[in-house]
Coordinates of C-alpha atoms and ligand atoms in Angstrom, one line a residue:
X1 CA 6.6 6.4 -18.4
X2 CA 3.8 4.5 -18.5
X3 CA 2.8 3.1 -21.8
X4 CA 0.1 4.7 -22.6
X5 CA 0.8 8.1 -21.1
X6 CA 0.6 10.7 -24.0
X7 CA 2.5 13.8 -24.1
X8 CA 1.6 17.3 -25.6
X9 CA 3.7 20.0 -25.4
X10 CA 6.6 18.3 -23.9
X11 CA 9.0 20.9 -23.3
X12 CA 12.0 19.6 -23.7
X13 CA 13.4 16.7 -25.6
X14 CA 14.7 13.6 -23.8
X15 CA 10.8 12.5 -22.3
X16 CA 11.8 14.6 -18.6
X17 CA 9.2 16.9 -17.4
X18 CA 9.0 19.8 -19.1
X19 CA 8.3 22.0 -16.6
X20 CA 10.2 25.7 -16.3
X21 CA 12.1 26.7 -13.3
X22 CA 11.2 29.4 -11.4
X23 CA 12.7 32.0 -12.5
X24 CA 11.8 31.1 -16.3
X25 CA 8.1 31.1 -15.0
X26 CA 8.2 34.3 -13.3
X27 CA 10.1 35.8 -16.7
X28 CA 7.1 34.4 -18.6
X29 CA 4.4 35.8 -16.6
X30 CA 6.3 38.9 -16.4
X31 CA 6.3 38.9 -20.0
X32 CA 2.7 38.1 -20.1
X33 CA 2.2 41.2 -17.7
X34 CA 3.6 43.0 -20.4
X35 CA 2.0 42.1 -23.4
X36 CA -1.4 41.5 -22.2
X37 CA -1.1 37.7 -23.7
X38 CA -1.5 34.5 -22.2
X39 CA -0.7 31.1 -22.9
X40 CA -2.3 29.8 -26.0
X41 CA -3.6 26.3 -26.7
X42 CA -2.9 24.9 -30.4
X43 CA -6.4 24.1 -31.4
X44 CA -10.0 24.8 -29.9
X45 CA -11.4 21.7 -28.7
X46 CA -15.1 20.9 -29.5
X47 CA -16.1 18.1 -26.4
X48 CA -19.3 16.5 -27.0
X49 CA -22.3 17.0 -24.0
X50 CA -23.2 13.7 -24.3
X51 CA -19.9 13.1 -22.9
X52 CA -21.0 14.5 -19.6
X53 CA -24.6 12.8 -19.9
X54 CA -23.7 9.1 -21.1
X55 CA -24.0 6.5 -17.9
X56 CA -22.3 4.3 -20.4
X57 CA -19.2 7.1 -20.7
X58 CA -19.4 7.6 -17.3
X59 CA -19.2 4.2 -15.7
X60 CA -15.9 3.9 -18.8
X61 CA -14.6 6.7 -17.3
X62 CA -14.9 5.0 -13.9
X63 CA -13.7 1.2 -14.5
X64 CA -11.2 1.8 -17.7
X65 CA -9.8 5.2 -16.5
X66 CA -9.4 6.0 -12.2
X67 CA -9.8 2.6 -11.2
X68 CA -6.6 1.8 -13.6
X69 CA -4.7 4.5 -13.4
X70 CA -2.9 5.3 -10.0
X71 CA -4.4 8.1 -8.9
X72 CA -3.6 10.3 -5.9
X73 CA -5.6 8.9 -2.3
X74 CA -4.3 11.1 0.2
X75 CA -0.9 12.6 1.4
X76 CA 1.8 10.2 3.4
X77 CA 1.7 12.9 6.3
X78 CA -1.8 11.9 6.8
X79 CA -0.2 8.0 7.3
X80 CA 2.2 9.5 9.9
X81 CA 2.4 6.1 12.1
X82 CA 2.1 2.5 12.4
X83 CA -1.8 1.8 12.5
X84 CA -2.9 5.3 11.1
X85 CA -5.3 4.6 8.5
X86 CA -7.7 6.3 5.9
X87 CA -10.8 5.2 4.5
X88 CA -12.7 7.0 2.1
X89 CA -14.8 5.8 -1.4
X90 CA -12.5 6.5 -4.3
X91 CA -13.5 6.2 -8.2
X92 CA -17.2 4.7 -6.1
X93 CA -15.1 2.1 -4.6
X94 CA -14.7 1.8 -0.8
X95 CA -11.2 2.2 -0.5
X96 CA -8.9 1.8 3.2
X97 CA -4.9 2.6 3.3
X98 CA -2.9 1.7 6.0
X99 CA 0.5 2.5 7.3
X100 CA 1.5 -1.2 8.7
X101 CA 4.5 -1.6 11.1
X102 CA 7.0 -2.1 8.6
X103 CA 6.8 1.5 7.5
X104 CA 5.0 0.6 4.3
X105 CA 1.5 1.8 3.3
X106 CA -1.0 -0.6 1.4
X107 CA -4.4 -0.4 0.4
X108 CA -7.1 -2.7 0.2
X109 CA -10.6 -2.7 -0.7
X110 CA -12.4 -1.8 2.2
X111 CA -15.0 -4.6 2.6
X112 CA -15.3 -7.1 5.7
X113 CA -14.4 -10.9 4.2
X114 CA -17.3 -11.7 6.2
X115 CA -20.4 -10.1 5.1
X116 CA -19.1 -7.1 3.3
X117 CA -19.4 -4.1 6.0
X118 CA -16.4 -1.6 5.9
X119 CA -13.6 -2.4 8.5
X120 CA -13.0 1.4 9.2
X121 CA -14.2 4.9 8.0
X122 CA -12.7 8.1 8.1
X123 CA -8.9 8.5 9.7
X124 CA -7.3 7.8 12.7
X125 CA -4.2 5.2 14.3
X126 CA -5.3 1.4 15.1
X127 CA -3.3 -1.5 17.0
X128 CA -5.6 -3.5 14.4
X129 CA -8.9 -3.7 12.5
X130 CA -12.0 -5.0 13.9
X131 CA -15.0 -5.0 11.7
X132 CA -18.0 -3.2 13.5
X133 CA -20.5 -5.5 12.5
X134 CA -19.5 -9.1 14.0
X135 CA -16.2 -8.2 14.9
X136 CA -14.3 -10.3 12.5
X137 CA -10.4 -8.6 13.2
X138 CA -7.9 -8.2 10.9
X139 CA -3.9 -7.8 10.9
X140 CA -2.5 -3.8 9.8
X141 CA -1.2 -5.9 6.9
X142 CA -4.9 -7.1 5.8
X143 CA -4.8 -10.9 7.1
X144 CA -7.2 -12.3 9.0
X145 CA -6.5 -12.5 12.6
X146 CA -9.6 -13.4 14.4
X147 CA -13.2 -14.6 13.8
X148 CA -15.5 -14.0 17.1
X149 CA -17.0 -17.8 17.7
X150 CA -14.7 -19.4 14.8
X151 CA -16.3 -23.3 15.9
X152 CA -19.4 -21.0 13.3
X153 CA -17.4 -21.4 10.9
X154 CA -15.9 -24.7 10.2
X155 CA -13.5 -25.0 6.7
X156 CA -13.1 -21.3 6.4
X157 CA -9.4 -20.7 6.5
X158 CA -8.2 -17.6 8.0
X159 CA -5.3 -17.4 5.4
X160 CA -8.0 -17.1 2.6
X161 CA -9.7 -14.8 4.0
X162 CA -7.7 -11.5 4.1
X163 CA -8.9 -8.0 3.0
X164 CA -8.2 -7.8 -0.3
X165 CA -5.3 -5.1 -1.4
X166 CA -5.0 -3.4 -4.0
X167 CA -1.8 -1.8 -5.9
X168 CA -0.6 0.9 -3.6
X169 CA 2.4 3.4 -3.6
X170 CA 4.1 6.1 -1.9
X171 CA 6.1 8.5 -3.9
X172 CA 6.6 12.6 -3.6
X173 CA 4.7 12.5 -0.3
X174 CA 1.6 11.1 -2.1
X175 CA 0.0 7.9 -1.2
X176 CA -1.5 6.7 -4.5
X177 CA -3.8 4.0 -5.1
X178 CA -4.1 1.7 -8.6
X179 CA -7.4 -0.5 -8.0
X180 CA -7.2 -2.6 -11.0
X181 CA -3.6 -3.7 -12.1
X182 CA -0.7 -3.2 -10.4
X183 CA 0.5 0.1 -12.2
X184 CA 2.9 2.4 -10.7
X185 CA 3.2 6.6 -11.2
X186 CA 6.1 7.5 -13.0
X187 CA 8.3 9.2 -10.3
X188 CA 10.1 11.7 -13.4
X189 CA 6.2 13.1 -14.3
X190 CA 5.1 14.1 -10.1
X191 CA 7.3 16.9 -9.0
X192 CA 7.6 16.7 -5.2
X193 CA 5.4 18.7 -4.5
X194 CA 4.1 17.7 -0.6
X195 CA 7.1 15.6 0.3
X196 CA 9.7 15.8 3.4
X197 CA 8.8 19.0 5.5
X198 CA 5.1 19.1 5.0
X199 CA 3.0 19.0 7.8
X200 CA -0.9 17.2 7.4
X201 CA -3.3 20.1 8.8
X202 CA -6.4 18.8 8.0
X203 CA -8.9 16.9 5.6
X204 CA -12.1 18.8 4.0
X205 CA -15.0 17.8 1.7
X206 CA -17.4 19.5 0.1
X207 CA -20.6 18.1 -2.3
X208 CA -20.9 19.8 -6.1
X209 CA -24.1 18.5 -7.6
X210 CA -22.1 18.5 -11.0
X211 CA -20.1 15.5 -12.8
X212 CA -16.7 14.9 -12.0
X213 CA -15.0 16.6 -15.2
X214 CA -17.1 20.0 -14.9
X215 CA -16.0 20.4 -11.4
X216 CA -12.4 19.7 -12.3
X217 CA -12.5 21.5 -15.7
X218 CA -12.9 24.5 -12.6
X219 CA -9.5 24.4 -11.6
X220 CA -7.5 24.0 -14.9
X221 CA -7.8 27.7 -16.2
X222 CA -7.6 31.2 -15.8
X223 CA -10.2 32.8 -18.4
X224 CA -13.4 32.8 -15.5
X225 CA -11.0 34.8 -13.0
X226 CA -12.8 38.8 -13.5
X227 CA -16.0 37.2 -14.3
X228 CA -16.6 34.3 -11.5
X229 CA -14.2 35.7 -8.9
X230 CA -14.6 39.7 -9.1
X231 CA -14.3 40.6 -5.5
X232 CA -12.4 37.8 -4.1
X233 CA -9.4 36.4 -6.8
X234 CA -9.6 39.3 -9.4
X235 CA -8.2 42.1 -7.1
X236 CA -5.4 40.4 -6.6
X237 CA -4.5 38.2 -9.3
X238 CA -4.7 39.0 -13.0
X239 CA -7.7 38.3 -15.6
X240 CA -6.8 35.1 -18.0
X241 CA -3.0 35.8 -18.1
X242 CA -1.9 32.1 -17.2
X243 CA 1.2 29.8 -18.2
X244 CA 0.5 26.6 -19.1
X245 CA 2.7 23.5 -19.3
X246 CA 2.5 20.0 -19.7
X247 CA 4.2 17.0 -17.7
X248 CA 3.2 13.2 -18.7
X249 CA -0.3 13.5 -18.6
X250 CA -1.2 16.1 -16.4
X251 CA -0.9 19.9 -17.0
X252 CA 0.7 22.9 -14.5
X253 CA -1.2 26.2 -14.4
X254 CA 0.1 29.5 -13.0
X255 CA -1.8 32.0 -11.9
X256 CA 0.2 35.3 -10.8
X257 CA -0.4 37.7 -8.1
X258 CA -0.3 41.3 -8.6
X259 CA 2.4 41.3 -6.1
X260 CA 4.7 40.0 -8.7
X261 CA 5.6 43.0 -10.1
X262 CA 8.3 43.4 -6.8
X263 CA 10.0 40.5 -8.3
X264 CA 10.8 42.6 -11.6
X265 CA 14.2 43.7 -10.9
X266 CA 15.4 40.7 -8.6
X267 CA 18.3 38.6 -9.2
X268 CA 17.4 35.2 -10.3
X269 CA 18.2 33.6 -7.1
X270 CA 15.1 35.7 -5.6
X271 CA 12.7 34.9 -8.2
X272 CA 10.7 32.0 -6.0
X273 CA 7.2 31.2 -7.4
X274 CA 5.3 30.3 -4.0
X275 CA 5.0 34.3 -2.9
X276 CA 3.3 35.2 -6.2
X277 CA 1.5 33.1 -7.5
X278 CA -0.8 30.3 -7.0
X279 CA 0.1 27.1 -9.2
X280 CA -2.1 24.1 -10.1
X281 CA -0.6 20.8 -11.2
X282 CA -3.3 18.8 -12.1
X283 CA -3.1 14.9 -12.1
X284 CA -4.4 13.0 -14.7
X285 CA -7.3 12.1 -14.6
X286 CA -9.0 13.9 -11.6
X287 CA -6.7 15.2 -8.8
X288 CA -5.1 18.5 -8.2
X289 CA -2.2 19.9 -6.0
X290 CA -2.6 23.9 -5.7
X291 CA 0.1 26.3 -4.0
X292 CA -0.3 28.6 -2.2
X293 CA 1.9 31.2 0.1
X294 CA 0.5 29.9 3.3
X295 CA -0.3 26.4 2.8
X296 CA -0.6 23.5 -0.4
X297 CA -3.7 21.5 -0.9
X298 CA -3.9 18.0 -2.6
X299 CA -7.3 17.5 -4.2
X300 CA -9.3 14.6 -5.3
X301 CA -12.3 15.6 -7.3
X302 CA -14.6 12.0 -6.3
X303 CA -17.3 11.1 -8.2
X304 CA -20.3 9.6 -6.2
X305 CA -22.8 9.5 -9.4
X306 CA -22.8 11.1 -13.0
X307 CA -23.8 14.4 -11.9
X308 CA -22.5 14.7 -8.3
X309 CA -18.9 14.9 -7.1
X310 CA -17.3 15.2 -4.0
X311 CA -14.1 17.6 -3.6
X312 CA -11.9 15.3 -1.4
X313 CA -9.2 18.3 0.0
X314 CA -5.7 17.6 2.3
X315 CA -4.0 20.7 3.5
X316 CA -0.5 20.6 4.3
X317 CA 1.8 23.3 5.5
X318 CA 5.7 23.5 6.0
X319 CA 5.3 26.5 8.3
X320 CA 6.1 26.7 12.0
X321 CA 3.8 25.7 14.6
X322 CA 3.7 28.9 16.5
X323 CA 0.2 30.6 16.8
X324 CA 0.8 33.3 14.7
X325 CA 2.0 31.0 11.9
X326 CA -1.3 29.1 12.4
X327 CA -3.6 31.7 12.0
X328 CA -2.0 32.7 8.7
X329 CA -2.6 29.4 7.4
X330 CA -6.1 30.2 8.4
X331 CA -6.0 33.2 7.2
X332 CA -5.2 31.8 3.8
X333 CA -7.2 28.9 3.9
X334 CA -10.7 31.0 4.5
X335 CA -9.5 33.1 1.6
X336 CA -9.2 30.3 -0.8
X337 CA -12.4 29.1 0.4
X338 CA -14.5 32.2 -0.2
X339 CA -12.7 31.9 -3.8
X340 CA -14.2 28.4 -4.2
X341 CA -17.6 28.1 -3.5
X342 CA -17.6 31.3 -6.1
X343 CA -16.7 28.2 -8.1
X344 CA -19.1 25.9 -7.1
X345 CA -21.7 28.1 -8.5
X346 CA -20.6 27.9 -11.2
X347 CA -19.9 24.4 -11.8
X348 CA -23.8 23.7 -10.6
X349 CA -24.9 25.8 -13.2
X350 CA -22.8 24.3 -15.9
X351 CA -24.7 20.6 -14.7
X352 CA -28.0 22.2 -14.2
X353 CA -27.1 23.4 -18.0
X354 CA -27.0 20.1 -19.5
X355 CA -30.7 19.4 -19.0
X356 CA -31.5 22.3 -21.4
X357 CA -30.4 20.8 -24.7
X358 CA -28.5 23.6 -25.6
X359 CA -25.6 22.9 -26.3
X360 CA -24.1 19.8 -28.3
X361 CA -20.9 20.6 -27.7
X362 CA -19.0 22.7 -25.1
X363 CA -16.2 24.8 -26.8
X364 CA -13.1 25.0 -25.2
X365 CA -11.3 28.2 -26.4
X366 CA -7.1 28.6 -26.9
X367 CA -7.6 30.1 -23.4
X368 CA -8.5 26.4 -22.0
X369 CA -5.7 24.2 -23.4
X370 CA -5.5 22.3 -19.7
X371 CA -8.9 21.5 -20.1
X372 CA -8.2 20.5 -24.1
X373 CA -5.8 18.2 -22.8
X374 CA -8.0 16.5 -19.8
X375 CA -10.1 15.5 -23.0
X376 CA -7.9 14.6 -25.3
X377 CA -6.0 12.2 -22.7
X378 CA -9.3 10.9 -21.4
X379 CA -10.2 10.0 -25.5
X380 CA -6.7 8.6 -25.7
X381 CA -6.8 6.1 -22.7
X382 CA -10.5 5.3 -22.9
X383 CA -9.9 4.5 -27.1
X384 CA -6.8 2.1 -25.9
X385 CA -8.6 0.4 -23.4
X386 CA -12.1 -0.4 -25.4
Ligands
LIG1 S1 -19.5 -8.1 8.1 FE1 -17.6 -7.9 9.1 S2 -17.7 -9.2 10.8 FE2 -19.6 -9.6 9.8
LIG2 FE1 -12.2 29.6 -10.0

């Protein structure tokens, strides 16, 4: 693992993920049904507001925690050829991955050698990269190829002259990017989540004028469900009644349908999670893949300043391509979209908050223990790497 991932929770002892099988999640929940409990956290956790305020904690955050750690960019099926490429800004940094004609993806900082303009911008298939400004041209595999009117440019050698790459690596059907340092995931803490079978339906994005961590704090529990999502998650799901579990760094939340109860007297074999309930494995530090019956999303909460952050979404599906099949994807989709901008109210709020001075602290509850844990591993790495 890497060395300074830090584990909570671990379920089980040898350092594997200790994530449940299905059945043992669907016997939890059950339980849970039963009992009217959730999953309980081991401590309230009192995170400082200035946390969320500092430009000092938030360019740390930036520089000592995402551009170190290698952090999810976008799935392989959106890299399904040689030349398709993908360019976006990740951790504020202009960022371009490309699947050369080896097979392999690398990244590279997406800035011209020349004067600096990006070489491409959003996603499509290339023979090869020409920079729109003067045309300088560069190789799938980031060298320099050609300079428009080189006899401008006497002693600048081609070979020195590259885009420059960054650490880059395919694993689980993720494409993840390590800016700074060549660090790798650790293949036992993804589960495969978006791997062979998943089909690349579509990118999304949408702007929250709040900082990165409220907006992801928004995904990582289940105690807002009645209160935030009352006509659109709450009639179907179940008000904070969550399992929580902990791999490497990141955390898995489940969050059960009420169509679960079918699954009460099923053999073991028919217990599958994906029908009945919608799971979040969050990423350490600011990436999320969600299930859902219809279709899986990978997202990348982006920050683009302190208090705005863009929700960077992939959508993949391992369903058919007949029509029918398709419009239940969509079907699905617009449902989980209603459900989310419910949550982008709420996360706007939360930011428009912090100008009031109110608070000192925010108070995460035994109800919140992902959350806890997006804190405590956020201390953790930024206190090893001061
Ligand atoms: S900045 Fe790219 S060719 Fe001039
Ligand atoms: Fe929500």
């Amino acid at each position: 693992m890497p060395e300074d991932a830090v584990k909570f929770h671990q379920q089980d002892d040898d350092g594997r993920p200790g994530l449940a099988d299905e059945p043992t999640v669907i016997e939890r929940l059950l339980g849970h049904i039963d009992h009217q409990t959730t999953d309980l956290a081991d401590t309230v956790w009192r995170e400082p507001v200035e946390h969320y305020r500092s430009p000092e904690r938030f360019q740390a955050e930036l520089s000592k925690v995402m551009r170190r750690t290698p952090t999810p960019f976008c799935p392989s099926a959106a890299l399904p050829r040689t030349g398709s490429y993908l360019a976006r800004d990740a951790a504020m940094i202009p960022i371009l991955a490309v699947r050369g004609a080896d097979g392999q993806v690398r990244a590279f900082r997406n800035a011209c050698r020349h004067r600096g303009a990006q070489v491409a911008e959003g996603h499509g298939c290339k023979a090869a990269l020409a920079c729109p400004y003067h045309g300088w041209t560069y190789g799938l595999d980031g060298r320099l190829r050609g300079i428009p009117h080189p006899d401008g440019f006497p002693g600048v050698d081609k070979a020195e002259h590259g885009l420059v790459p960054v650490g880059c690596f395919e694993a689980n059907g993720i494409v993840f990017v390590t800016q700074d340092g060549e660090a790798k995931p650790d293949l036992d803490l993804i589960p495969d989540l978006i791997g062979e079978g998943w089909r690349f339906l579509g990118a999304g994005e949408q702007l929250i004028p709040a900082n990165w961590k409220i907006v992801t704090e928004g995904v990582l529990e289940g105690y807002h469900i009645r209160s935030t999502h009352a006509e659109t998650f709450f009639p179907r799901q179940y008000d904070n009644l969550n399992l929580v579990e902990a791999f490497g760094r990141g955390s898995r939340i489940s969050y059960p349908y009420q169509n679960i109860e079918r699954l009460r007297d099923a053999p073991p074999a028919e217990r599958r999670t994906e029908p009945v309930m919608t799971q979040v494995y969050h990423l350490f530090p600011n990436a999320a893949v969600a299930t859902f019956p219809t279709h899986r999303v990978l997202t990348i909460f982006e920050p683009l300043a302190i208090d705005r952050t863009v929700i960077v979404s992939y959508s993949l599906t391992r369903r058919p391509e007949g029509e029918e099949e398709q419009a239940a994807v969509r079907r699905g989709q617009d449902f989980v979209t209603k459900g989310t901008d419910e949550d982008r109210a709420m996360q706007s709020a939360v930011q428009r908050g912090l100008a009031a001075n109110a608070n000192s602290v925010f108070t995460f509850g035994l109800f919140e223990g992902a959350i806890t844990r997006l804190h405590r591993n956020l201390a953790q790495v930024l206190g090893d790497r001061d």
